[in-house]
Structures are given as structure tokens and as C-alpha cells.
PDB file as gemmi writes it, atoms N, CA and C in Angstrom:
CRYST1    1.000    1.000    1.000  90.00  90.00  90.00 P 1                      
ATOM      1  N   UNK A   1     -18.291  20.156 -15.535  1.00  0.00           N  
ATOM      2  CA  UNK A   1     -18.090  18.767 -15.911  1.00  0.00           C  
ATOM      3  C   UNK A   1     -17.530  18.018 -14.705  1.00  0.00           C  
ATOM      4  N   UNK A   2     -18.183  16.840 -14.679  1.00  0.00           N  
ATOM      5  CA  UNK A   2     -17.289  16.542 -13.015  1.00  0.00           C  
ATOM      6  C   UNK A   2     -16.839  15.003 -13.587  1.00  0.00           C  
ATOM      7  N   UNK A   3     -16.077  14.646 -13.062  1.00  0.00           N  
ATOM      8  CA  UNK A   3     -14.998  12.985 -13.952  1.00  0.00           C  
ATOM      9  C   UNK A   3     -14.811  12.287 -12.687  1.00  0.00           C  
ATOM     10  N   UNK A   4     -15.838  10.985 -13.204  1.00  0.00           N  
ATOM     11  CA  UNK A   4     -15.437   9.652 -11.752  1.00  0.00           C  
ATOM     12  C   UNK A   4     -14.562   9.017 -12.326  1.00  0.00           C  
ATOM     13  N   UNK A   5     -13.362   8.828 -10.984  1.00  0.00           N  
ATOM     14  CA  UNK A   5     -12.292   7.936 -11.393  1.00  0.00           C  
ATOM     15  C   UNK A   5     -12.883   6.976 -10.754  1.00  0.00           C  
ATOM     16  N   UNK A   6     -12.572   5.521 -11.402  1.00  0.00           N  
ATOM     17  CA  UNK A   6     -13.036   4.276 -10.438  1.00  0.00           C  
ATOM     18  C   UNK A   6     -11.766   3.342  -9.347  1.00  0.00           C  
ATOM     19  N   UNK A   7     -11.565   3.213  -8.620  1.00  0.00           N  
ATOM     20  CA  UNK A   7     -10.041   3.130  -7.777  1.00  0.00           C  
ATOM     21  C   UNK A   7     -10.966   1.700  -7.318  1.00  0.00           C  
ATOM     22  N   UNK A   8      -9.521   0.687  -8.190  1.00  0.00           N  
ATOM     23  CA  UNK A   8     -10.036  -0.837  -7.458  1.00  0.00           C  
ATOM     24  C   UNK A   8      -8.424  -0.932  -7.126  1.00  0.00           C  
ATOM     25  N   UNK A   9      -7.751  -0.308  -6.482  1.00  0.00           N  
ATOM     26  CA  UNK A   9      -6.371  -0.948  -5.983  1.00  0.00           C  
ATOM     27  C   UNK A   9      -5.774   0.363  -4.800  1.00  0.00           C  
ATOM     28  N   UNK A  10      -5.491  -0.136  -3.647  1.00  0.00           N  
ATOM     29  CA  UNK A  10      -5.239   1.105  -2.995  1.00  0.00           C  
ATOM     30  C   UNK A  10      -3.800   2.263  -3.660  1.00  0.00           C  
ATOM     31  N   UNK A  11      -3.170   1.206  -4.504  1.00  0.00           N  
ATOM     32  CA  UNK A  11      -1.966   2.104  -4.736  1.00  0.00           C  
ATOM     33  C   UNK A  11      -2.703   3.452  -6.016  1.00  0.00           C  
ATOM     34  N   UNK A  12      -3.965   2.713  -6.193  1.00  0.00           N  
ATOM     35  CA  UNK A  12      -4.233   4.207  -7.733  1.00  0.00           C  
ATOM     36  C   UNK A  12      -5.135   5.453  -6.357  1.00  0.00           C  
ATOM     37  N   UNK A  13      -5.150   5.494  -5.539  1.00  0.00           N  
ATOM     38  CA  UNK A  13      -6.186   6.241  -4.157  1.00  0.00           C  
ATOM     39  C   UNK A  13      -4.319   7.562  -3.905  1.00  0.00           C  
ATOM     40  N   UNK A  14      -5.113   8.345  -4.239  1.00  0.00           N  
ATOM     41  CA  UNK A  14      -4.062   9.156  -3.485  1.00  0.00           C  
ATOM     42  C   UNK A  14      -3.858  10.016  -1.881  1.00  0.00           C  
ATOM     43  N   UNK A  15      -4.611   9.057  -1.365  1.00  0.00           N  
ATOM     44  CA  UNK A  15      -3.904   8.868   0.157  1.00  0.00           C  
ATOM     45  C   UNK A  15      -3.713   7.702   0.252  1.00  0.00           C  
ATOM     46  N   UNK A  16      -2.610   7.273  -0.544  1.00  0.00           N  
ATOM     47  CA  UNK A  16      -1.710   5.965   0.274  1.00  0.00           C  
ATOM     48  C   UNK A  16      -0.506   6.303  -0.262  1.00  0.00           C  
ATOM     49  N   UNK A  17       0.691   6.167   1.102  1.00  0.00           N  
ATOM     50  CA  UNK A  17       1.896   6.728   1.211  1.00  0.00           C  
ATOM     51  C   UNK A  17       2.596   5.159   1.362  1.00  0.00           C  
ATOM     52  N   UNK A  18       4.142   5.250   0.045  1.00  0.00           N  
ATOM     53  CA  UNK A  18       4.543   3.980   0.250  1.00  0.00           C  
ATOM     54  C   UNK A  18       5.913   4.275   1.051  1.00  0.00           C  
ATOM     55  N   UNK A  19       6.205   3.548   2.400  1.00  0.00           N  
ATOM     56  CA  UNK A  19       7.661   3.964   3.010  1.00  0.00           C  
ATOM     57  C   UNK A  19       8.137   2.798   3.039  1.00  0.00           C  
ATOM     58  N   UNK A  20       9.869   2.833   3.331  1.00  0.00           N  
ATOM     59  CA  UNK A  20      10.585   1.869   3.775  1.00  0.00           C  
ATOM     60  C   UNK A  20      10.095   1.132   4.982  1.00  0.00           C  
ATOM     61  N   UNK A  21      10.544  -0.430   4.654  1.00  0.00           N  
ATOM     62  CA  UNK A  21      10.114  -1.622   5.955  1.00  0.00           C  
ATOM     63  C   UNK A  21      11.486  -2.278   6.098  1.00  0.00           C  
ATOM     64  N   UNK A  22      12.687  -1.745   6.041  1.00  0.00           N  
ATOM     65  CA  UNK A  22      13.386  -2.729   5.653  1.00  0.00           C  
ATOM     66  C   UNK A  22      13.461  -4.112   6.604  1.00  0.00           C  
ATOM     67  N   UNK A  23      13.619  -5.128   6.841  1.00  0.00           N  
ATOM     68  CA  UNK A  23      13.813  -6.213   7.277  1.00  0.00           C  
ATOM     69  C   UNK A  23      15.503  -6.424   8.072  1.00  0.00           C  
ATOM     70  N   UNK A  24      15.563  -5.820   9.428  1.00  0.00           N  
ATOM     71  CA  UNK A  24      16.711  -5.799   9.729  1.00  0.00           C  
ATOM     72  C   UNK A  24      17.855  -6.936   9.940  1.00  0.00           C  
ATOM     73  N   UNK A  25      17.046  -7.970  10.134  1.00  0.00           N  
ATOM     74  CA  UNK A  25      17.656  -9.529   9.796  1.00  0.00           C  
ATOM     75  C   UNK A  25      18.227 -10.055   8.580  1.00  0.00           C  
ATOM     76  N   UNK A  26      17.357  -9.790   7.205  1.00  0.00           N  
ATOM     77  CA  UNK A  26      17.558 -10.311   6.563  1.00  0.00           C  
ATOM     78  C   UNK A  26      18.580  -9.464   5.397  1.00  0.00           C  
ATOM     79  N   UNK A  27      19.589  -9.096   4.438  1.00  0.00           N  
ATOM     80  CA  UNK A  27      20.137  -8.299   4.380  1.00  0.00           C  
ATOM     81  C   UNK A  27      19.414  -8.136   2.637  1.00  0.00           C  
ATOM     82  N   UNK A  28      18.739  -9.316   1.807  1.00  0.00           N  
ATOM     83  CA  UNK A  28      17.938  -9.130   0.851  1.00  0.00           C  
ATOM     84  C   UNK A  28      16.698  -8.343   0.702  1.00  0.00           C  
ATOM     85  N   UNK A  29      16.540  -8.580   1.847  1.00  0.00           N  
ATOM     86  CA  UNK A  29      15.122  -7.574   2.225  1.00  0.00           C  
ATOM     87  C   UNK A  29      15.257  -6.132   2.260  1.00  0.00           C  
ATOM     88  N   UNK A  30      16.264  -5.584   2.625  1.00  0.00           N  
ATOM     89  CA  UNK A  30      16.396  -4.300   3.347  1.00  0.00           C  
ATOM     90  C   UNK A  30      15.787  -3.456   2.158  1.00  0.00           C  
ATOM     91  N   UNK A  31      15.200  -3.767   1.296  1.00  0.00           N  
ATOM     92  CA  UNK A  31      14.259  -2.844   0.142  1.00  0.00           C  
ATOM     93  C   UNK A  31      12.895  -2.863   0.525  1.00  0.00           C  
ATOM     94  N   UNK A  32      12.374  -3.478   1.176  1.00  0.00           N  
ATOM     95  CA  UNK A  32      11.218  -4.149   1.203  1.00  0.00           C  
ATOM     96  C   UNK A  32      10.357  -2.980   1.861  1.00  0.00           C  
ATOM     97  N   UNK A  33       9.279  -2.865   1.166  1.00  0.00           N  
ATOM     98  CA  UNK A  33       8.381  -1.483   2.078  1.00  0.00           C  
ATOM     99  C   UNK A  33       7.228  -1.853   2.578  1.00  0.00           C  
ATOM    100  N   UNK A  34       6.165  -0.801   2.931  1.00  0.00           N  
ATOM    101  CA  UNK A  34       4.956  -0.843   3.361  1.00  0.00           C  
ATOM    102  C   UNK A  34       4.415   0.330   3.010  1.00  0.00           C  
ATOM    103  N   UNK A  35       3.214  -0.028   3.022  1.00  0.00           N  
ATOM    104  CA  UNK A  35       1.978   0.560   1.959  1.00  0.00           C  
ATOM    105  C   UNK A  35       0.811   1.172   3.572  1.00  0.00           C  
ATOM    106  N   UNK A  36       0.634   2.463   3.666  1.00  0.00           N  
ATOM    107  CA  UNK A  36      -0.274   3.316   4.328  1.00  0.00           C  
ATOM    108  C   UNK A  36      -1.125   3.817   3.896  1.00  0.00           C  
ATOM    109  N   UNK A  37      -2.509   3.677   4.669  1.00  0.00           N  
ATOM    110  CA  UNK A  37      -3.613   4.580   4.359  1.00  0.00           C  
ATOM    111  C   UNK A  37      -3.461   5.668   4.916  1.00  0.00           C  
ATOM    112  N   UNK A  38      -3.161   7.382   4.398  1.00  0.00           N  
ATOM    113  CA  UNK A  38      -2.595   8.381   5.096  1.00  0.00           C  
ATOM    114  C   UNK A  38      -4.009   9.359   5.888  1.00  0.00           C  
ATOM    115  N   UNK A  39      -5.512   8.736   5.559  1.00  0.00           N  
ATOM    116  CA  UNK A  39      -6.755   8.995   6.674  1.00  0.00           C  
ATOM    117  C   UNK A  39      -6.391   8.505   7.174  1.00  0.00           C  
ATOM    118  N   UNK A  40      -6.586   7.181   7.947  1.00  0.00           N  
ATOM    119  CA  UNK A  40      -6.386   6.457   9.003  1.00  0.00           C  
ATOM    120  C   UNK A  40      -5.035   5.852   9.699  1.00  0.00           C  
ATOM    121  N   UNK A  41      -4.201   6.274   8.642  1.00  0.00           N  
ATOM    122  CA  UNK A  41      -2.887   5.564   9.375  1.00  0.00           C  
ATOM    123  C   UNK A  41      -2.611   4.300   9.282  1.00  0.00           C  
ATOM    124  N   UNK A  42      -3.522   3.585   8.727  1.00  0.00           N  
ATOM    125  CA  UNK A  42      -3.475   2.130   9.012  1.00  0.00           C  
ATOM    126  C   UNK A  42      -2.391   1.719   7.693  1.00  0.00           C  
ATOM    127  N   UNK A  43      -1.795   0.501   8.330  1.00  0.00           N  
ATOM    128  CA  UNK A  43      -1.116  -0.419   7.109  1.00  0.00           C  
ATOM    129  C   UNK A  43      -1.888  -1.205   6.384  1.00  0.00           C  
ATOM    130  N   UNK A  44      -1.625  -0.737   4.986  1.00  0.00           N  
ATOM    131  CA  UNK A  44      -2.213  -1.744   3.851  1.00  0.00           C  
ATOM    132  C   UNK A  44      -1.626  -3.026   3.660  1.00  0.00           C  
ATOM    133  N   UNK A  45       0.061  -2.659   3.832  1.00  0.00           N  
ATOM    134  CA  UNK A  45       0.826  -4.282   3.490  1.00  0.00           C  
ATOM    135  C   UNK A  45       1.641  -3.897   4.102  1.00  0.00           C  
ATOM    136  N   UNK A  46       2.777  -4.944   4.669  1.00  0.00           N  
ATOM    137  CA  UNK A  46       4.121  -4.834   5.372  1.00  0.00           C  
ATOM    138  C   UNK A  46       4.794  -5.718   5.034  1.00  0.00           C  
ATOM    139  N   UNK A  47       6.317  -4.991   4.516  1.00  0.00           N  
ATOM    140  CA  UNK A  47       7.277  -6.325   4.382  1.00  0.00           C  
ATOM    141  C   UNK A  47       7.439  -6.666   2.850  1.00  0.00           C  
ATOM    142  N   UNK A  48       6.924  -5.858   1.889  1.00  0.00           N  
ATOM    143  CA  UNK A  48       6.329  -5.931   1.140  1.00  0.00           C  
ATOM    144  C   UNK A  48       7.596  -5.539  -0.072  1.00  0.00           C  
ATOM    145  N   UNK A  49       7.511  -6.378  -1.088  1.00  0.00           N  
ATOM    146  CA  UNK A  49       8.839  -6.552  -2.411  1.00  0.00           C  
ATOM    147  C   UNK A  49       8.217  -5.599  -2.932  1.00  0.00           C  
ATOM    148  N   UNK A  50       9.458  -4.324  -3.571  1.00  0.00           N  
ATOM    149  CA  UNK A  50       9.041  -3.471  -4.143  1.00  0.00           C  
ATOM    150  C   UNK A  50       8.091  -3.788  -5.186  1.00  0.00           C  
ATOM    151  N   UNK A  51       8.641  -4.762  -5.955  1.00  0.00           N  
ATOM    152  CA  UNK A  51       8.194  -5.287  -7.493  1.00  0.00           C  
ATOM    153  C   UNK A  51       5.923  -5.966  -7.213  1.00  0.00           C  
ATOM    154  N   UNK A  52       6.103  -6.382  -5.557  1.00  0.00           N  
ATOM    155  CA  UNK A  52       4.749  -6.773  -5.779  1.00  0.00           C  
ATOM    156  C   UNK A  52       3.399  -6.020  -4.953  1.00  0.00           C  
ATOM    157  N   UNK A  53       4.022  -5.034  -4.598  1.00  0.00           N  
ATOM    158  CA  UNK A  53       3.235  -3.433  -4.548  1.00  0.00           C  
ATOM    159  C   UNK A  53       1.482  -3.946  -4.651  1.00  0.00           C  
ATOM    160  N   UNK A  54       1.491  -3.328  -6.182  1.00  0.00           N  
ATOM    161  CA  UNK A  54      -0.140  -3.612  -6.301  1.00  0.00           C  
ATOM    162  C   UNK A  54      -0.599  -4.523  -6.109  1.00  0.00           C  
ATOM    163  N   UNK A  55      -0.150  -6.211  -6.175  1.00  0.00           N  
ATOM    164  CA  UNK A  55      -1.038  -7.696  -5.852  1.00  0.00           C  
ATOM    165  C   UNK A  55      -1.025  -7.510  -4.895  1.00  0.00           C  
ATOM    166  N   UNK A  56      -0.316  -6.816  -3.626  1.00  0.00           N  
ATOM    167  CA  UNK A  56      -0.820  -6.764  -2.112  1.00  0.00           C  
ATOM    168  C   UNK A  56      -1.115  -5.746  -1.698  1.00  0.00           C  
ATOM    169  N   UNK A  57      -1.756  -4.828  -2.494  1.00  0.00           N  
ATOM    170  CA  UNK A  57      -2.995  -3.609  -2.095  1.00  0.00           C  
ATOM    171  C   UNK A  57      -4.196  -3.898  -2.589  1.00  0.00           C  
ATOM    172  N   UNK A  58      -4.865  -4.359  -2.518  1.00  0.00           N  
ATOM    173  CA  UNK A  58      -5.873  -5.017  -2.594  1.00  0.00           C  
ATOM    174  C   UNK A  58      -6.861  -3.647  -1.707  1.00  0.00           C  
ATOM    175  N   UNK A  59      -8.103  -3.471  -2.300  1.00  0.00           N  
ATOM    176  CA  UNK A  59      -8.848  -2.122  -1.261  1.00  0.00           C  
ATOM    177  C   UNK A  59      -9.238  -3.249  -0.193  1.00  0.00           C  
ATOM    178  N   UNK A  60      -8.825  -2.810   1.692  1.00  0.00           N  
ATOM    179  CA  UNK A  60      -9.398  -3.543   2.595  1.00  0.00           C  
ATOM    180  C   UNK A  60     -10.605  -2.764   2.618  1.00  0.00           C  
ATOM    181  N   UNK A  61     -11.203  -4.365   3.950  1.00  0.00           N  
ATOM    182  CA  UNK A  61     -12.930  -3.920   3.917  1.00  0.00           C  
ATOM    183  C   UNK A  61     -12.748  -2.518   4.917  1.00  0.00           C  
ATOM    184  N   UNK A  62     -11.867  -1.812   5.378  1.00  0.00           N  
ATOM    185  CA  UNK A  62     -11.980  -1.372   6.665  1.00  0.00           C  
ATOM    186  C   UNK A  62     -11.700   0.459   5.527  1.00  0.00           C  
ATOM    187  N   UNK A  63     -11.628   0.174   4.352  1.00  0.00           N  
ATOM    188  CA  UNK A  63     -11.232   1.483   3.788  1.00  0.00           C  
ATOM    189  C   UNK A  63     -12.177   2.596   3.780  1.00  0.00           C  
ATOM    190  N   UNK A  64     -11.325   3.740   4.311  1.00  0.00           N  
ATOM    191  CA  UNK A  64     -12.328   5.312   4.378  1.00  0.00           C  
ATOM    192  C   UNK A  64     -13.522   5.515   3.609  1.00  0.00           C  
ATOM    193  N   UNK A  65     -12.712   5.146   2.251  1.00  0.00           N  
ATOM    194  CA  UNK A  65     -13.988   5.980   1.123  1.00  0.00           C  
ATOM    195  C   UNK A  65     -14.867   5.261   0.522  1.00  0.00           C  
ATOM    196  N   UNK A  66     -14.963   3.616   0.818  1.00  0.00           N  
ATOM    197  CA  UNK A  66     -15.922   3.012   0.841  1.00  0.00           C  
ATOM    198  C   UNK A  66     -17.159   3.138   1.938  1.00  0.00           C  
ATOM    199  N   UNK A  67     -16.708   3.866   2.996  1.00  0.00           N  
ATOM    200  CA  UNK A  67     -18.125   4.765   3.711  1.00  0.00           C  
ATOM    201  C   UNK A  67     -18.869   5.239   3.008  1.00  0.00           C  
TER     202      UNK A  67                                                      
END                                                                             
């Protein structure tokens, strides 16, 4: 039996790693993360409010598994 998942948001893709960004200026920020594609390395979002995660993972055009 084989099961397609359909992935329209990079955070449901399990190669994307979410780490700390904190904002060293600002002292509200210092939660604030960033969102990685862990093929390519690349940043999905930066700077990024924990709470709005998925509205700024959006799949870019530049993503692996849309090859």
C-alpha cells in the first residue's frame, strides 16, 4: 500500500528545521526564529514570531521536491 501525503506548507515537509534568530537589538524579539530547508540549507523565513511560523512558510519556488 503506498500513502501520498500532499505538503502545501514547508513547516508539514520534514526537512525543515526551526532554530533560534533572536534579534540582538531588540529585547521583544529575542524569541523570534527561522525556518530551514535541511537539503539545501537555505532559509525559508528569518526573524520570524514564533506564533506566525506557518503564514511565512509558504513552499518557495526554489524548493527540492518540487524537482
Amino acid at each position: 500500500m503506498e500513502l501520498n501525503i500532499k505538503i502545501d506548507n514547508c513547516i508539514d515537509c520534514p526537512e525543515h528545521q526551526v532554530l533560534s534568530d533572536p534579534d540582538p537589538y531588540d529585547w521583544f524579539c529575542d524569541d523570534d526564529v527561522k525556518v530551514i530547508c535541511k537539503i539545501n540549507n537555505k532559509t525559508i523565513t528569518c526573524a520570524c514570531r514564533p506564533h506566525h511560523i506557518r503564514k511565512e512558510c509558504d513552499i518557495p519556488e526554489w524548493c527540492p521536491k518540487l524537482k
